[in-house]
């Protein structure tokens, strides 16, 4: 099973501000739905709570939180470790598991990630949440396309 981070990042590495996305690009949301539909995902509690629709339809929703008693809608799994999220996805015979954030979940997942699907936002924005540092030398660009001032890039981890 592949672990895939999906994220939108501003020019100054911001991914969020006060539990919200500090930009609105319909093309990015359409891309997000198209890429992730039908696949399980893991998101941190704050990220999950930021969704306007919970659970997200057409996907196994997994919430990573320190609170094992966190109340979620029916059909949503709660886990207290990233490894448990991976195990659940493997039990469901998933070919991919998406990681939706936030920053701490990205930080935990990044060392195990096989692919990153990044929407590069052409803005510098104020924000309180940034994507964790990553070394571009560890990744190959395997796909890139532009749409509505956005650049959608798929990075695959180089294997030794």
mmCIF file of C-alpha atoms in Angstrom:
data_model
loop_
_atom_site.group_PDB
_atom_site.id
_atom_site.type_symbol
_atom_site.label_atom_id
_atom_site.label_comp_id
_atom_site.label_asym_id
_atom_site.label_seq_id
_atom_site.Cartn_x
_atom_site.Cartn_y
_atom_site.Cartn_z
ATOM 1 C CA UNK A 1 0.000 0.000 0.000
ATOM 2 C CA UNK A 2 1.262 3.458 -0.883
ATOM 3 C CA UNK A 3 1.115 6.373 1.513
ATOM 4 C CA UNK A 4 0.285 9.593 -0.319
ATOM 5 C CA UNK A 5 0.319 13.096 1.105
ATOM 6 C CA UNK A 6 -2.082 15.506 -0.554
ATOM 7 C CA UNK A 7 -1.565 19.166 0.305
ATOM 8 C CA UNK A 8 -1.857 22.711 -1.004
ATOM 9 C CA UNK A 9 1.119 24.914 -0.105
ATOM 10 C CA UNK A 10 1.595 28.656 -0.568
ATOM 11 C CA UNK A 11 4.856 30.166 -1.797
ATOM 12 C CA UNK A 12 5.858 30.822 1.819
ATOM 13 C CA UNK A 13 5.021 27.247 2.913
ATOM 14 C CA UNK A 14 1.706 28.086 4.617
ATOM 15 C CA UNK A 15 -0.979 25.381 4.576
ATOM 16 C CA UNK A 16 -3.517 26.901 6.969
ATOM 17 C CA UNK A 17 -4.603 29.736 9.193
ATOM 18 C CA UNK A 18 -6.825 29.397 12.243
ATOM 19 C CA UNK A 19 -8.076 25.955 11.166
ATOM 20 C CA UNK A 20 -8.980 27.160 7.700
ATOM 21 C CA UNK A 21 -7.408 27.275 4.256
ATOM 22 C CA UNK A 22 -6.410 30.898 3.527
ATOM 23 C CA UNK A 23 -7.335 30.783 -0.168
ATOM 24 C CA UNK A 24 -10.153 29.534 -2.374
ATOM 25 C CA UNK A 25 -9.466 27.840 -5.691
ATOM 26 C CA UNK A 26 -12.327 25.724 -7.086
ATOM 27 C CA UNK A 27 -9.839 23.884 -9.325
ATOM 28 C CA UNK A 28 -7.905 22.757 -6.246
ATOM 29 C CA UNK A 29 -11.024 21.411 -4.530
ATOM 30 C CA UNK A 30 -12.073 19.596 -7.712
ATOM 31 C CA UNK A 31 -8.573 18.118 -8.032
ATOM 32 C CA UNK A 32 -8.645 17.057 -4.353
ATOM 33 C CA UNK A 33 -11.994 15.266 -4.721
ATOM 34 C CA UNK A 34 -10.979 13.563 -7.967
ATOM 35 C CA UNK A 35 -7.651 12.307 -6.637
ATOM 36 C CA UNK A 36 -8.836 11.089 -3.232
ATOM 37 C CA UNK A 37 -12.341 9.718 -3.860
ATOM 38 C CA UNK A 38 -12.568 6.017 -3.201
ATOM 39 C CA UNK A 39 -9.440 5.895 -1.054
ATOM 40 C CA UNK A 40 -9.090 5.953 2.721
ATOM 41 C CA UNK A 41 -7.484 8.935 4.387
ATOM 42 C CA UNK A 42 -6.088 9.955 7.728
ATOM 43 C CA UNK A 43 -6.434 13.482 9.086
ATOM 44 C CA UNK A 44 -5.723 15.047 12.424
ATOM 45 C CA UNK A 45 -8.624 16.056 14.647
ATOM 46 C CA UNK A 46 -8.376 19.776 13.871
ATOM 47 C CA UNK A 47 -8.218 19.116 10.139
ATOM 48 C CA UNK A 48 -11.198 16.758 10.338
ATOM 49 C CA UNK A 49 -13.169 19.374 12.283
ATOM 50 C CA UNK A 50 -12.408 21.947 9.561
ATOM 51 C CA UNK A 51 -14.280 19.900 6.925
ATOM 52 C CA UNK A 52 -17.623 21.417 6.034
ATOM 53 C CA UNK A 53 -18.987 17.911 5.417
ATOM 54 C CA UNK A 54 -18.182 15.154 7.920
ATOM 55 C CA UNK A 55 -17.513 12.415 7.124
ATOM 56 C CA UNK A 56 -16.149 13.058 3.656
ATOM 57 C CA UNK A 57 -18.195 10.901 1.277
ATOM 58 C CA UNK A 58 -16.726 8.118 -0.824
ATOM 59 C CA UNK A 59 -13.738 7.544 1.446
ATOM 60 C CA UNK A 60 -12.892 5.713 4.665
ATOM 61 C CA UNK A 61 -12.360 8.596 7.139
ATOM 62 C CA UNK A 62 -9.717 8.046 9.833
ATOM 63 C CA UNK A 63 -9.071 10.672 12.501
ATOM 64 C CA UNK A 64 -5.716 10.695 14.279
ATOM 65 C CA UNK A 65 -6.008 12.177 17.771
ATOM 66 C CA UNK A 66 -4.485 11.794 21.216
ATOM 67 C CA UNK A 67 -8.013 11.317 22.602
ATOM 68 C CA UNK A 68 -9.187 7.720 22.059
ATOM 69 C CA UNK A 69 -12.710 8.750 23.154
ATOM 70 C CA UNK A 70 -13.046 11.506 20.535
ATOM 71 C CA UNK A 71 -16.646 11.446 19.281
ATOM 72 C CA UNK A 72 -17.057 11.070 15.523
ATOM 73 C CA UNK A 73 -19.955 10.413 13.171
ATOM 74 C CA UNK A 74 -20.833 6.819 12.377
ATOM 75 C CA UNK A 75 -18.431 5.216 9.912
ATOM 76 C CA UNK A 76 -15.403 7.274 10.987
ATOM 77 C CA UNK A 77 -12.474 5.501 12.626
ATOM 78 C CA UNK A 78 -10.532 7.100 15.507
ATOM 79 C CA UNK A 79 -6.884 6.143 16.019
ATOM 80 C CA UNK A 80 -4.184 7.340 18.375
ATOM 81 C CA UNK A 81 -1.224 6.376 16.183
ATOM 82 C CA UNK A 82 -0.298 6.702 12.540
ATOM 83 C CA UNK A 83 0.700 3.016 12.515
ATOM 84 C CA UNK A 84 -2.849 2.049 13.487
ATOM 85 C CA UNK A 85 -4.240 4.138 10.629
ATOM 86 C CA UNK A 86 -1.932 2.260 8.238
ATOM 87 C CA UNK A 87 -3.078 -1.094 9.682
ATOM 88 C CA UNK A 88 -6.755 -0.200 9.197
ATOM 89 C CA UNK A 89 -6.130 0.731 5.572
ATOM 90 C CA UNK A 90 -4.236 -2.502 4.989
ATOM 91 C CA UNK A 91 -7.122 -4.487 6.517
ATOM 92 C CA UNK A 92 -9.403 -2.777 3.997
ATOM 93 C CA UNK A 93 -7.027 -3.885 1.197
ATOM 94 C CA UNK A 94 -6.409 -0.272 0.214
ATOM 95 C CA UNK A 95 -3.873 0.336 -2.526
ATOM 96 C CA UNK A 96 -3.357 3.925 -1.319
ATOM 97 C CA UNK A 97 -3.820 5.780 1.935
ATOM 98 C CA UNK A 98 -4.028 9.553 1.704
ATOM 99 C CA UNK A 99 -2.740 11.898 4.380
ATOM 100 C CA UNK A 100 -4.706 15.167 4.624
ATOM 101 C CA UNK A 101 -2.865 16.910 7.458
ATOM 102 C CA UNK A 102 -2.538 18.994 9.550
ATOM 103 C CA UNK A 103 1.077 19.909 10.047
ATOM 104 C CA UNK A 104 1.780 17.407 12.826
ATOM 105 C CA UNK A 105 0.200 14.537 10.900
ATOM 106 C CA UNK A 106 2.223 15.509 7.822
ATOM 107 C CA UNK A 107 5.372 15.568 9.970
ATOM 108 C CA UNK A 108 4.642 12.070 11.284
ATOM 109 C CA UNK A 109 3.737 10.673 7.858
ATOM 110 C CA UNK A 110 6.464 12.281 5.760
ATOM 111 C CA UNK A 111 9.225 9.707 6.485
ATOM 112 C CA UNK A 112 6.887 6.884 5.400
ATOM 113 C CA UNK A 113 5.358 8.672 2.425
ATOM 114 C CA UNK A 114 5.799 7.236 -1.066
ATOM 115 C CA UNK A 115 4.207 10.076 -3.008
ATOM 116 C CA UNK A 116 3.157 13.692 -2.498
ATOM 117 C CA UNK A 117 0.473 15.376 -4.559
ATOM 118 C CA UNK A 118 1.086 19.071 -4.043
ATOM 119 C CA UNK A 119 -0.948 22.021 -5.225
ATOM 120 C CA UNK A 120 1.471 24.938 -5.374
ATOM 121 C CA UNK A 121 -0.493 28.089 -4.552
ATOM 122 C CA UNK A 122 0.909 31.207 -6.319
ATOM 123 C CA UNK A 123 0.542 33.435 -3.242
ATOM 124 C CA UNK A 124 2.375 34.381 -0.094
ATOM 125 C CA UNK A 125 -0.200 34.359 2.669
ATOM 126 C CA UNK A 126 -0.409 34.897 6.404
ATOM 127 C CA UNK A 127 -0.944 31.692 8.288
ATOM 128 C CA UNK A 128 -0.275 29.855 11.515
ATOM 129 C CA UNK A 129 0.348 26.412 10.006
ATOM 130 C CA UNK A 130 3.182 25.395 7.692
ATOM 131 C CA UNK A 131 4.091 22.217 5.869
ATOM 132 C CA UNK A 132 7.066 20.482 7.529
ATOM 133 C CA UNK A 133 10.500 20.786 5.913
ATOM 134 C CA UNK A 134 11.259 18.261 3.182
ATOM 135 C CA UNK A 135 14.260 17.717 0.941
ATOM 136 C CA UNK A 136 13.379 18.045 -2.777
ATOM 137 C CA UNK A 137 16.510 15.992 -3.586
ATOM 138 C CA UNK A 138 14.706 12.943 -2.126
ATOM 139 C CA UNK A 139 11.859 13.255 -4.643
ATOM 140 C CA UNK A 140 11.306 12.985 -8.404
ATOM 141 C CA UNK A 141 8.642 14.984 -10.188
ATOM 142 C CA UNK A 142 6.504 12.403 -11.991
ATOM 143 C CA UNK A 143 3.663 14.662 -13.107
ATOM 144 C CA UNK A 144 3.049 18.384 -13.331
ATOM 145 C CA UNK A 145 0.254 20.453 -14.802
ATOM 146 C CA UNK A 146 -0.975 24.035 -14.570
ATOM 147 C CA UNK A 147 -4.576 25.131 -14.157
ATOM 148 C CA UNK A 148 -6.091 28.437 -12.943
ATOM 149 C CA UNK A 149 -2.706 29.848 -11.836
ATOM 150 C CA UNK A 150 -2.123 26.672 -9.825
ATOM 151 C CA UNK A 151 0.561 24.101 -10.370
ATOM 152 C CA UNK A 152 -0.355 20.518 -9.508
ATOM 153 C CA UNK A 153 2.799 18.455 -8.983
ATOM 154 C CA UNK A 154 3.152 14.789 -8.094
ATOM 155 C CA UNK A 155 6.412 13.876 -6.388
ATOM 156 C CA UNK A 156 7.567 10.287 -5.931
ATOM 157 C CA UNK A 157 10.192 9.403 -3.341
ATOM 158 C CA UNK A 158 13.514 8.293 -4.815
ATOM 159 C CA UNK A 159 14.446 4.812 -3.699
ATOM 160 C CA UNK A 160 18.026 3.728 -3.247
#
